[in-house]
mmCIF file with all atom_site columns, C-alpha atoms in Angstrom:
data_model
loop_
_atom_site.group_PDB
_atom_site.id
_atom_site.type_symbol
_atom_site.label_atom_id
_atom_site.label_alt_id
_atom_site.label_comp_id
_atom_site.label_asym_id
_atom_site.label_entity_id
_atom_site.label_seq_id
_atom_site.pdbx_PDB_ins_code
_atom_site.Cartn_x
_atom_site.Cartn_y
_atom_site.Cartn_z
_atom_site.occupancy
_atom_site.B_iso_or_equiv
_atom_site.pdbx_formal_charge
_atom_site.auth_seq_id
_atom_site.auth_comp_id
_atom_site.auth_asym_id
_atom_site.auth_atom_id
_atom_site.pdbx_PDB_model_num
ATOM 1   C CA . MET A 1 1   ? -3.209  -93.348  3.154  1.00 49.00 ? 1   MET A CA 1
ATOM 2   C CA . ALA A 1 2   ? -3.312  -94.812  -0.423 1.00 45.00 ? 2   ALA A CA 1
ATOM 3   C CA . ASN A 1 3   ? -2.640  -98.411  0.885  1.00 48.00 ? 3   ASN A CA 1
ATOM 4   C CA . LYS A 1 4   ? -5.603  -97.935  3.395  1.00 46.00 ? 4   LYS A CA 1
ATOM 5   C CA . VAL A 1 5   ? -7.967  -96.753  0.684  1.00 44.00 ? 5   VAL A CA 1
ATOM 6   C CA . SER A 1 6   ? -6.778  -99.775  -1.553 1.00 54.00 ? 6   SER A CA 1
ATOM 7   C CA . ASN A 1 7   ? -7.260  -102.306 1.049  1.00 56.00 ? 7   ASN A CA 1
ATOM 8   C CA . PHE A 1 8   ? -10.657 -100.840 1.859  1.00 55.00 ? 8   PHE A CA 1
ATOM 9   C CA . THR A 1 9   ? -11.628 -101.068 -1.801 1.00 62.00 ? 9   THR A CA 1
ATOM 10  C CA . GLU A 1 10  ? -10.557 -104.573 -2.147 1.00 66.00 ? 10  GLU A CA 1
ATOM 11  C CA . LEU A 1 11  ? -12.390 -105.695 0.984  1.00 58.00 ? 11  LEU A CA 1
ATOM 12  C CA . ILE A 1 12  ? -15.531 -103.901 -0.534 1.00 61.00 ? 12  ILE A CA 1
ATOM 13  C CA . GLN A 1 13  ? -15.040 -105.875 -3.737 1.00 65.00 ? 13  GLN A CA 1
ATOM 14  C CA . ARG A 1 14  ? -14.650 -109.128 -1.924 1.00 65.00 ? 14  ARG A CA 1
ATOM 15  C CA . VAL A 1 15  ? -17.854 -108.620 0.094  1.00 57.00 ? 15  VAL A CA 1
ATOM 16  C CA . THR A 1 16  ? -19.753 -107.587 -3.017 1.00 61.00 ? 16  THR A CA 1
ATOM 17  C CA . ALA A 1 17  ? -18.537 -110.667 -4.916 1.00 60.00 ? 17  ALA A CA 1
ATOM 18  C CA . SER A 1 18  ? -19.488 -112.970 -2.130 1.00 59.00 ? 18  SER A CA 1
ATOM 19  C CA . CYS A 1 19  ? -22.965 -111.415 -2.072 1.00 53.00 ? 19  CYS A CA 1
ATOM 20  C CA . LEU A 1 20  ? -23.223 -111.729 -5.734 1.00 54.00 ? 20  LEU A CA 1
ATOM 21  C CA . LEU A 1 21  ? -22.214 -115.339 -5.679 1.00 55.00 ? 21  LEU A CA 1
ATOM 22  C CA . ASN A 1 22  ? -24.286 -116.299 -2.569 1.00 51.00 ? 22  ASN A CA 1
ATOM 23  C CA . PRO A 1 23  ? -27.272 -113.764 -2.574 1.00 48.00 ? 23  PRO A CA 1
ATOM 24  C CA . LEU A 1 24  ? -28.738 -115.424 0.530  1.00 45.00 ? 24  LEU A CA 1
ATOM 25  C CA . VAL A 1 25  ? -25.634 -115.590 2.498  1.00 45.00 ? 25  VAL A CA 1
ATOM 26  C CA . ARG A 1 26  ? -25.995 -114.140 5.987  1.00 50.00 ? 26  ARG A CA 1
ATOM 27  C CA . ILE A 1 27  ? -23.716 -111.545 7.473  1.00 47.00 ? 27  ILE A CA 1
ATOM 28  C CA . ASP A 1 28  ? -22.444 -114.012 10.105 1.00 49.00 ? 28  ASP A CA 1
ATOM 29  C CA . GLU A 1 29  ? -21.415 -116.329 7.441  1.00 47.00 ? 29  GLU A CA 1
ATOM 30  C CA . LEU A 1 30  ? -19.062 -113.853 5.894  1.00 45.00 ? 30  LEU A CA 1
ATOM 31  C CA . ASP A 1 31  ? -15.336 -114.123 6.438  1.00 50.00 ? 31  ASP A CA 1
ATOM 32  C CA . ASN A 1 32  ? -14.882 -112.779 10.192 1.00 53.00 ? 32  ASN A CA 1
ATOM 33  C CA . HIS A 1 33  ? -11.543 -111.611 9.404  1.00 50.00 ? 33  HIS A CA 1
ATOM 34  C CA . SER A 1 34  ? -12.728 -109.547 6.403  1.00 51.00 ? 34  SER A CA 1
ATOM 35  C CA . VAL A 1 35  ? -15.744 -108.081 8.307  1.00 50.00 ? 35  VAL A CA 1
ATOM 36  C CA . LYS A 1 36  ? -13.252 -107.061 11.281 1.00 57.00 ? 36  LYS A CA 1
ATOM 37  C CA . GLN A 1 37  ? -11.024 -105.453 8.728  1.00 55.00 ? 37  GLN A CA 1
ATOM 38  C CA . VAL A 1 38  ? -13.880 -103.637 7.296  1.00 51.00 ? 38  VAL A CA 1
ATOM 39  C CA . ASP A 1 39  ? -15.142 -102.371 10.590 1.00 59.00 ? 39  ASP A CA 1
ATOM 40  C CA . TYR A 1 40  ? -11.575 -101.297 11.566 1.00 56.00 ? 40  TYR A CA 1
ATOM 41  C CA . LEU A 1 41  ? -11.101 -99.372  8.235  1.00 54.00 ? 41  LEU A CA 1
ATOM 42  C CA . VAL A 1 42  ? -14.542 -97.862  8.599  1.00 53.00 ? 42  VAL A CA 1
ATOM 43  C CA . SER A 1 43  ? -13.869 -96.816  12.184 1.00 64.00 ? 43  SER A CA 1
ATOM 44  C CA . GLU A 1 44  ? -10.433 -95.354  11.180 1.00 60.00 ? 44  GLU A CA 1
ATOM 45  C CA . LYS A 1 45  ? -12.147 -93.484  8.222  1.00 55.00 ? 45  LYS A CA 1
ATOM 46  C CA . ASP A 1 46  ? -14.542 -91.899  10.706 1.00 59.00 ? 46  ASP A CA 1
ATOM 47  C CA . ASP A 1 47  ? -11.758 -90.929  13.035 1.00 62.00 ? 47  ASP A CA 1
ATOM 48  C CA . GLU A 1 48  ? -9.834  -89.178  10.204 1.00 61.00 ? 48  GLU A CA 1
ATOM 49  C CA . SER A 1 49  ? -13.135 -87.325  9.166  1.00 59.00 ? 49  SER A CA 1
ATOM 50  C CA . GLN A 1 50  ? -13.341 -86.233  12.789 1.00 64.00 ? 50  GLN A CA 1
ATOM 51  C CA . GLU A 1 51  ? -9.976  -84.994  12.944 1.00 62.00 ? 51  GLU A CA 1
ATOM 52  C CA . LEU A 1 52  ? -10.258 -83.216  9.607  1.00 63.00 ? 52  LEU A CA 1
ATOM 53  C CA . GLY A 1 53  ? -13.467 -81.468  10.810 1.00 60.00 ? 53  GLY A CA 1
ATOM 54  C CA . GLU A 1 54  ? -11.975 -80.282  14.110 1.00 64.00 ? 54  GLU A CA 1
ATOM 55  C CA . GLU A 1 55  ? -8.886  -78.956  12.280 1.00 65.00 ? 55  GLU A CA 1
ATOM 56  C CA . SER A 1 56  ? -11.297 -77.156  9.807  1.00 65.00 ? 56  SER A CA 1
ATOM 57  C CA . GLU A 1 57  ? -13.134 -75.702  12.780 1.00 66.00 ? 57  GLU A CA 1
ATOM 58  C CA . LEU A 1 58  ? -10.012 -74.656  14.438 1.00 67.00 ? 58  LEU A CA 1
ATOM 59  C CA . GLU A 1 59  ? -8.837  -72.875  11.187 1.00 67.00 ? 59  GLU A CA 1
ATOM 60  C CA . GLU A 1 60  ? -12.183 -71.212  10.854 1.00 66.00 ? 60  GLU A CA 1
ATOM 61  C CA . GLU A 1 61  ? -12.014 -69.928  14.570 1.00 64.00 ? 61  GLU A CA 1
ATOM 62  C CA . GLU A 1 62  ? -8.455  -68.568  13.928 1.00 65.00 ? 62  GLU A CA 1
ATOM 63  C CA . LYS A 1 63  ? -9.586  -66.898  10.776 1.00 65.00 ? 63  LYS A CA 1
ATOM 64  C CA . GLY A 1 64  ? -12.491 -65.435  12.685 1.00 62.00 ? 64  GLY A CA 1
ATOM 65  C CA . PHE A 1 65  ? -10.077 -64.184  15.359 1.00 58.00 ? 65  PHE A CA 1
ATOM 66  C CA . ASP A 1 66  ? -7.804  -62.622  12.919 1.00 60.00 ? 66  ASP A CA 1
ATOM 67  C CA . ILE A 1 67  ? -10.660 -60.682  11.283 1.00 64.00 ? 67  ILE A CA 1
ATOM 68  C CA . LEU A 1 68  ? -11.918 -59.441  14.517 1.00 60.00 ? 68  LEU A CA 1
ATOM 69  C CA . LYS A 1 69  ? -8.447  -58.419  15.578 1.00 60.00 ? 69  LYS A CA 1
ATOM 70  C CA . ASN A 1 70  ? -8.015  -56.596  12.331 1.00 66.00 ? 70  ASN A CA 1
ATOM 71  C CA . LYS A 1 71  ? -11.213 -54.823  12.772 1.00 68.00 ? 71  LYS A CA 1
ATOM 72  C CA . LYS A 1 72  ? -10.259 -53.773  16.074 1.00 69.00 ? 72  LYS A CA 1
ATOM 73  C CA . ASP A 1 73  ? -7.078  -52.429  14.987 1.00 68.00 ? 73  ASP A CA 1
ATOM 74  C CA . LEU A 1 74  ? -8.617  -50.606  12.173 1.00 72.00 ? 74  LEU A CA 1
ATOM 75  C CA . LYS A 1 75  ? -10.967 -49.136  14.515 1.00 72.00 ? 75  LYS A CA 1
ATOM 76  C CA . LYS A 1 76  ? -8.186  -47.863  16.923 1.00 72.00 ? 76  LYS A CA 1
ATOM 77  C CA . MET A 1 77  ? -6.192  -46.520  13.872 1.00 74.00 ? 77  MET A CA 1
ATOM 78  C CA . VAL A 1 78  ? -9.250  -44.492  12.661 1.00 76.00 ? 78  VAL A CA 1
ATOM 79  C CA . GLU A 1 79  ? -9.890  -43.108  16.132 1.00 77.00 ? 79  GLU A CA 1
ATOM 80  C CA . SER A 1 80  ? -6.187  -42.170  16.549 1.00 74.00 ? 80  SER A CA 1
ATOM 81  C CA . GLU A 1 81  ? -6.326  -40.341  13.220 1.00 77.00 ? 81  GLU A CA 1
ATOM 82  C CA . ALA A 1 82  ? -9.553  -38.454  14.440 1.00 80.00 ? 82  ALA A CA 1
ATOM 83  C CA . ILE A 1 83  ? -7.701  -37.540  17.637 1.00 77.00 ? 83  ILE A CA 1
ATOM 84  C CA . MET A 1 84  ? -4.691  -36.175  15.580 1.00 79.00 ? 84  MET A CA 1
ATOM 85  C CA . SER A 1 85  ? -7.163  -34.001  13.445 1.00 81.00 ? 85  SER A CA 1
ATOM 86  C CA . GLU A 1 86  ? -9.003  -32.626  16.519 1.00 83.00 ? 86  GLU A CA 1
ATOM 87  C CA . MET A 1 87  ? -5.459  -32.034  18.178 1.00 80.00 ? 87  MET A CA 1
ATOM 88  C CA . PHE A 1 88  ? -4.340  -29.877  15.109 1.00 81.00 ? 88  PHE A CA 1
ATOM 89  C CA . ASP A 1 89  ? -7.626  -27.851  15.195 1.00 84.00 ? 89  ASP A CA 1
ATOM 90  C CA . ALA A 1 90  ? -7.273  -27.406  18.983 1.00 82.00 ? 90  ALA A CA 1
ATOM 91  C CA . VAL A 1 91  ? -3.775  -26.099  18.687 1.00 80.00 ? 91  VAL A CA 1
ATOM 92  C CA . SER A 1 92  ? -4.795  -23.674  15.651 1.00 82.00 ? 92  SER A CA 1
ATOM 93  C CA . ASP A 1 93  ? -7.583  -22.392  17.805 1.00 84.00 ? 93  ASP A CA 1
ATOM 94  C CA . LEU A 1 94  ? -5.575  -21.974  20.818 1.00 80.00 ? 94  LEU A CA 1
ATOM 95  C CA . LYS A 1 95  ? -3.090  -19.870  18.726 1.00 81.00 ? 95  LYS A CA 1
ATOM 96  C CA . LYS A 1 96  ? -5.701  -17.734  17.499 1.00 84.00 ? 96  LYS A CA 1
ATOM 97  C CA . ALA A 1 97  ? -7.134  -17.293  21.183 1.00 81.00 ? 97  ALA A CA 1
ATOM 98  C CA . TYR A 1 98  ? -3.564  -16.279  22.245 1.00 80.00 ? 98  TYR A CA 1
ATOM 99  C CA . VAL A 1 99  ? -3.307  -13.624  19.482 1.00 83.00 ? 99  VAL A CA 1
ATOM 100 C CA . SER A 1 100 ? -6.463  -12.153  20.741 1.00 82.00 ? 100 SER A CA 1
ATOM 101 C CA . LEU A 1 101 ? -5.252  -12.075  24.134 1.00 78.00 ? 101 LEU A CA 1
ATOM 102 C CA . GLN A 1 102 ? -2.028  -10.262  23.092 1.00 79.00 ? 102 GLN A CA 1
ATOM 103 C CA . GLU A 1 103 ? -4.120  -7.789   21.121 1.00 82.00 ? 103 GLU A CA 1
ATOM 104 C CA . ALA A 1 104 ? -6.243  -6.984   24.114 1.00 78.00 ? 104 ALA A CA 1
ATOM 105 C CA . HIS A 1 105 ? -3.272  -5.595   25.895 1.00 74.00 ? 105 HIS A CA 1
ATOM 106 C CA . SER A 1 106 ? -2.622  -2.860   23.397 1.00 74.00 ? 106 SER A CA 1
ATOM 107 C CA . PRO A 1 107 ? -4.720  -1.026   23.473 1.00 76.00 ? 107 PRO A CA 1
ATOM 108 C CA . TRP A 1 108 ? -6.049  -2.168   26.711 1.00 74.00 ? 108 TRP A CA 1
ATOM 109 C CA . ASP A 1 109 ? -9.516  -3.620   26.514 1.00 78.00 ? 109 ASP A CA 1
ATOM 110 C CA . PRO A 1 110 ? -10.805 -5.525   29.665 1.00 77.00 ? 110 PRO A CA 1
ATOM 111 C CA . VAL A 1 111 ? -13.701 -6.961   27.795 1.00 81.00 ? 111 VAL A CA 1
ATOM 112 C CA . LYS A 1 112 ? -11.629 -8.434   25.133 1.00 81.00 ? 112 LYS A CA 1
ATOM 113 C CA . MET A 1 113 ? -8.961  -9.633   27.635 1.00 78.00 ? 113 MET A CA 1
ATOM 114 C CA . SER A 1 114 ? -11.654 -11.417  29.391 1.00 80.00 ? 114 SER A CA 1
ATOM 115 C CA . VAL A 1 115 ? -13.151 -13.075  26.297 1.00 83.00 ? 115 VAL A CA 1
ATOM 116 C CA . ALA A 1 116 ? -9.615  -14.044  25.078 1.00 80.00 ? 116 ALA A CA 1
ATOM 117 C CA . ASP A 1 117 ? -8.648  -15.491  28.402 1.00 80.00 ? 117 ASP A CA 1
ATOM 118 C CA . VAL A 1 118 ? -11.790 -17.734  28.604 1.00 83.00 ? 118 VAL A CA 1
ATOM 119 C CA . ALA A 1 119 ? -10.936 -18.882  24.847 1.00 83.00 ? 119 ALA A CA 1
ATOM 120 C CA . VAL A 1 120 ? -7.395  -19.759  25.825 1.00 81.00 ? 120 VAL A CA 1
ATOM 121 C CA . VAL A 1 121 ? -8.477  -21.746  28.923 1.00 81.00 ? 121 VAL A CA 1
ATOM 122 C CA . LYS A 1 122 ? -11.124 -23.588  26.915 1.00 84.00 ? 122 LYS A CA 1
ATOM 123 C CA . GLU A 1 123 ? -8.646  -24.654  24.227 1.00 81.00 ? 123 GLU A CA 1
ATOM 124 C CA . LEU A 1 124 ? -6.066  -25.684  26.831 1.00 81.00 ? 124 LEU A CA 1
ATOM 125 C CA . LYS A 1 125 ? -8.677  -28.024  28.493 1.00 83.00 ? 125 LYS A CA 1
ATOM 126 C CA . ARG A 1 126 ? -9.637  -29.464  25.078 1.00 83.00 ? 126 ARG A CA 1
ATOM 127 C CA . ILE A 1 127 ? -6.149  -30.202  24.266 1.00 80.00 ? 127 ILE A CA 1
ATOM 128 C CA . GLY A 1 128 ? -5.716  -31.760  27.703 1.00 81.00 ? 128 GLY A CA 1
ATOM 129 C CA . ARG A 1 129 ? -8.592  -34.125  27.083 1.00 83.00 ? 129 ARG A CA 1
ATOM 130 C CA . LEU A 1 130 ? -7.286  -35.020  23.660 1.00 81.00 ? 130 LEU A CA 1
ATOM 131 C CA . LYS A 1 131 ? -3.983  -35.817  25.187 1.00 78.00 ? 131 LYS A CA 1
ATOM 132 C CA . GLU A 1 132 ? -5.477  -38.133  27.720 1.00 82.00 ? 132 GLU A CA 1
ATOM 133 C CA . ARG A 1 133 ? -7.490  -40.024  25.224 1.00 79.00 ? 133 ARG A CA 1
ATOM 134 C CA . PHE A 1 134 ? -4.403  -40.317  22.878 1.00 77.00 ? 134 PHE A CA 1
ATOM 135 C CA . ARG A 1 135 ? -2.544  -41.759  26.052 1.00 78.00 ? 135 ARG A CA 1
ATOM 136 C CA . ARG A 1 136 ? -5.328  -44.294  26.880 1.00 79.00 ? 136 ARG A CA 1
ATOM 137 C CA . MET A 1 137 ? -5.215  -45.459  23.464 1.00 74.00 ? 137 MET A CA 1
ATOM 138 C CA . SER A 1 138 ? -1.400  -45.846  23.425 1.00 69.00 ? 138 SER A CA 1
ATOM 139 C CA . ARG A 1 139 ? -1.541  -47.846  26.583 1.00 70.00 ? 139 ARG A CA 1
ATOM 140 C CA . SER A 1 140 ? -3.988  -50.292  25.034 1.00 65.00 ? 140 SER A CA 1
ATOM 141 C CA . GLY A 1 141 ? -1.829  -51.598  22.402 1.00 56.00 ? 141 GLY A CA 1
ATOM 142 C CA . GLY A 1 142 ? -0.691  -48.495  20.665 1.00 49.00 ? 142 GLY A CA 1
ATOM 143 C CA . GLU A 1 143 ? 2.866   -49.459  20.376 1.00 48.00 ? 143 GLU A CA 1
ATOM 144 C CA . ARG A 1 144 ? 2.000   -52.592  18.372 1.00 48.00 ? 144 ARG A CA 1
ATOM 145 C CA . MET A 1 145 ? 0.045   -50.553  15.866 1.00 46.00 ? 145 MET A CA 1
ATOM 146 C CA . GLY A 1 146 ? 2.627   -47.955  15.317 1.00 49.00 ? 146 GLY A CA 1
ATOM 147 C CA . PHE A 1 147 ? 1.375   -45.380  17.529 1.00 54.00 ? 147 PHE A CA 1
ATOM 148 C CA . ALA A 1 148 ? 4.802   -44.447  18.451 1.00 56.00 ? 148 ALA A CA 1
ATOM 149 C CA . GLY A 1 149 ? 5.260   -42.786  15.292 1.00 55.00 ? 149 GLY A CA 1
ATOM 150 C CA . LEU A 1 150 ? 2.116   -40.672  15.865 1.00 57.00 ? 150 LEU A CA 1
ATOM 151 C CA . ARG A 1 151 ? 3.352   -39.786  19.317 1.00 61.00 ? 151 ARG A CA 1
ATOM 152 C CA . GLU A 1 152 ? 6.489   -38.338  17.913 1.00 62.00 ? 152 GLU A CA 1
ATOM 153 C CA . ALA A 1 153 ? 4.254   -36.253  15.435 1.00 58.00 ? 153 ALA A CA 1
ATOM 154 C CA . VAL A 1 154 ? 2.279   -34.934  18.622 1.00 61.00 ? 154 VAL A CA 1
ATOM 155 C CA . ALA A 1 155 ? 5.212   -34.236  20.599 1.00 65.00 ? 155 ALA A CA 1
ATOM 156 C CA . PRO A 1 156 ? 6.075   -30.938  18.885 1.00 66.00 ? 156 PRO A CA 1
ATOM 157 C CA . TYR A 1 157 ? 2.426   -29.681  19.388 1.00 64.00 ? 157 TYR A CA 1
ATOM 158 C CA . GLU A 1 158 ? 2.486   -30.779  23.127 1.00 66.00 ? 158 GLU A CA 1
ATOM 159 C CA . GLU A 1 159 ? 5.678   -28.644  23.373 1.00 71.00 ? 159 GLU A CA 1
ATOM 160 C CA . THR A 1 160 ? 3.959   -25.753  21.805 1.00 68.00 ? 160 THR A CA 1
ATOM 161 C CA . VAL A 1 161 ? 0.903   -26.092  24.177 1.00 69.00 ? 161 VAL A CA 1
ATOM 162 C CA . GLU A 1 162 ? 3.232   -26.160  27.134 1.00 74.00 ? 162 GLU A CA 1
ATOM 163 C CA . GLU A 1 163 ? 5.001   -23.098  25.982 1.00 74.00 ? 163 GLU A CA 1
ATOM 164 C CA . LEU A 1 164 ? 1.680   -21.324  25.340 1.00 72.00 ? 164 LEU A CA 1
ATOM 165 C CA . LYS A 1 165 ? 0.546   -22.327  28.914 1.00 73.00 ? 165 LYS A CA 1
ATOM 166 C CA . ARG A 1 166 ? 3.565   -20.780  30.444 1.00 78.00 ? 166 ARG A CA 1
ATOM 167 C CA . GLU A 1 167 ? 3.011   -17.582  28.303 1.00 76.00 ? 167 GLU A CA 1
ATOM 168 C CA . VAL A 1 168 ? -0.644  -17.351  29.219 1.00 75.00 ? 168 VAL A CA 1
ATOM 169 C CA . LYS A 1 169 ? 0.160   -17.656  33.058 1.00 77.00 ? 169 LYS A CA 1
ATOM 170 C CA . ALA A 1 170 ? 2.907   -14.849  32.435 1.00 79.00 ? 170 ALA A CA 1
ATOM 171 C CA . LYS A 1 171 ? 0.181   -12.713  30.830 1.00 75.00 ? 171 LYS A CA 1
ATOM 172 C CA . GLU A 1 172 ? -2.421  -13.478  33.507 1.00 76.00 ? 172 GLU A CA 1
ATOM 173 C CA . ALA A 1 173 ? 0.085   -12.316  36.238 1.00 79.00 ? 173 ALA A CA 1
ATOM 174 C CA . GLU A 1 174 ? 0.764   -9.179   34.155 1.00 79.00 ? 174 GLU A CA 1
ATOM 175 C CA . VAL A 1 175 ? -2.920  -8.604   33.996 1.00 77.00 ? 175 VAL A CA 1
ATOM 176 C CA . GLU A 1 176 ? -3.453  -9.036   37.607 1.00 80.00 ? 176 GLU A CA 1
ATOM 177 C CA . ASN A 1 177 ? -0.554  -6.557   38.209 1.00 82.00 ? 177 ASN A CA 1
ATOM 178 C CA . LEU A 1 178 ? -2.070  -3.918   35.733 1.00 79.00 ? 178 LEU A CA 1
ATOM 179 C CA . LYS A 1 179 ? -5.467  -4.329   37.518 1.00 79.00 ? 179 LYS A CA 1
ATOM 180 C CA . GLU A 1 180 ? -3.764  -3.853   41.058 1.00 82.00 ? 180 GLU A CA 1
ATOM 181 C CA . LYS A 1 181 ? -2.158  -0.640   39.636 1.00 81.00 ? 181 LYS A CA 1
ATOM 182 C CA . LEU A 1 182 ? -5.501  0.482    38.188 1.00 80.00 ? 182 LEU A CA 1
ATOM 183 C CA . ARG A 1 183 ? -7.207  -0.077   41.482 1.00 80.00 ? 183 ARG A CA 1
ATOM 184 C CA . SER A 1 184 ? -4.277  1.935    43.217 1.00 81.00 ? 184 SER A CA 1
ATOM 185 C CA . VAL A 1 185 ? -4.630  4.732    40.718 1.00 77.00 ? 185 VAL A CA 1
ATOM 186 C CA . SER A 1 186 ? -8.338  4.800    41.207 1.00 75.00 ? 186 SER A CA 1
ATOM 187 C CA . VAL A 1 187 ? -8.155  5.029    44.978 1.00 71.00 ? 187 VAL A CA 1
ATOM 188 C CA . THR A 1 188 ? -5.278  7.610    44.771 1.00 72.00 ? 188 THR A CA 1
ATOM 189 C CA . GLY A 1 189 ? -7.495  9.691    42.418 1.00 64.00 ? 189 GLY A CA 1
ATOM 190 C CA . LYS A 1 190 ? -10.574 9.487    44.589 1.00 62.00 ? 190 LYS A CA 1
ATOM 191 C CA . LYS A 1 191 ? -8.394  10.416   47.622 1.00 61.00 ? 191 LYS A CA 1
ATOM 192 C CA . GLY A 1 192 ? -7.090  13.488   45.578 1.00 59.00 ? 192 GLY A CA 1
ATOM 193 C CA . LYS A 1 193 ? -10.459 14.608   44.560 1.00 60.00 ? 193 LYS A CA 1
ATOM 194 C CA . LEU A 1 194 ? -11.856 14.415   48.214 1.00 58.00 ? 194 LEU A CA 1
ATOM 195 C CA . GLN A 1 195 ? -8.888  16.488   49.385 1.00 59.00 ? 195 GLN A CA 1
ATOM 196 C CA . SER A 1 196 ? -9.441  19.086   46.581 1.00 59.00 ? 196 SER A CA 1
ATOM 197 C CA . LYS A 1 197 ? -12.957 19.280   47.492 1.00 58.00 ? 197 LYS A CA 1
ATOM 198 C CA . ARG A 1 198 ? -12.244 19.842   51.139 1.00 58.00 ? 198 ARG A CA 1
ATOM 199 C CA . ARG A 1 199 ? -9.693  22.492   50.210 1.00 60.00 ? 199 ARG A CA 1
ATOM 200 C CA . VAL A 1 200 ? -12.322 24.304   47.891 1.00 51.00 ? 200 VAL A CA 1
ATOM 201 C CA . SER A 1 201 ? -14.746 24.054   50.771 1.00 57.00 ? 201 SER A CA 1
ATOM 202 C CA . CYS A 1 202 ? -12.445 25.423   53.320 1.00 54.00 ? 202 CYS A CA 1
ATOM 203 C CA . SER A 1 203 ? -11.442 28.258   51.093 1.00 55.00 ? 203 SER A CA 1
ATOM 204 C CA . GLN A 1 204 ? -15.007 29.193   50.348 1.00 56.00 ? 204 GLN A CA 1
ATOM 205 C CA . GLY A 1 205 ? -15.769 29.067   53.968 1.00 53.00 ? 205 GLY A CA 1
ATOM 206 C CA . HIS A 1 206 ? -13.214 31.651   54.716 1.00 52.00 ? 206 HIS A CA 1
#
């Protein structure tokens, strides 16, 4: 590269000296070999400049791609942290709703039972939606971003949720059983009252 620059400089000096010594000389009277060398070196310079320009553009594109990629990764990380925060809140609310469900059993309060049951179902659905969002994010590049560690953190909460679901189902079955017994007692009580009334009527008739 240094030799090319030196040769180019020498040729320029030769052409300049020739012009100074012969101010009226025409371009076609110059040394053909020198002119060809100048053209060749100028052309080579242009090619090198073009290559450098293309390399610079490629580097800029790569930098832009890296910046865009980092922004996307940062956005996913922020979203994952938001999901984690919502998941913790949902599990906490689910526990509160479950405690209310248990309290409604003793003493038995059908109104509180109904309200607590609705609250539990609501939180279970909420956790299900968050879980699905988290899984979709994991499938779209989460392993590369370190979401595997986040999944490990979520796993105990998922187990807790599944356990609460089983307990809620058991409680609901117990509630249905108690309702059935209550209906049976009500029907039996009504029948007993009717029979008592009939007996009273018969005794009064005699």
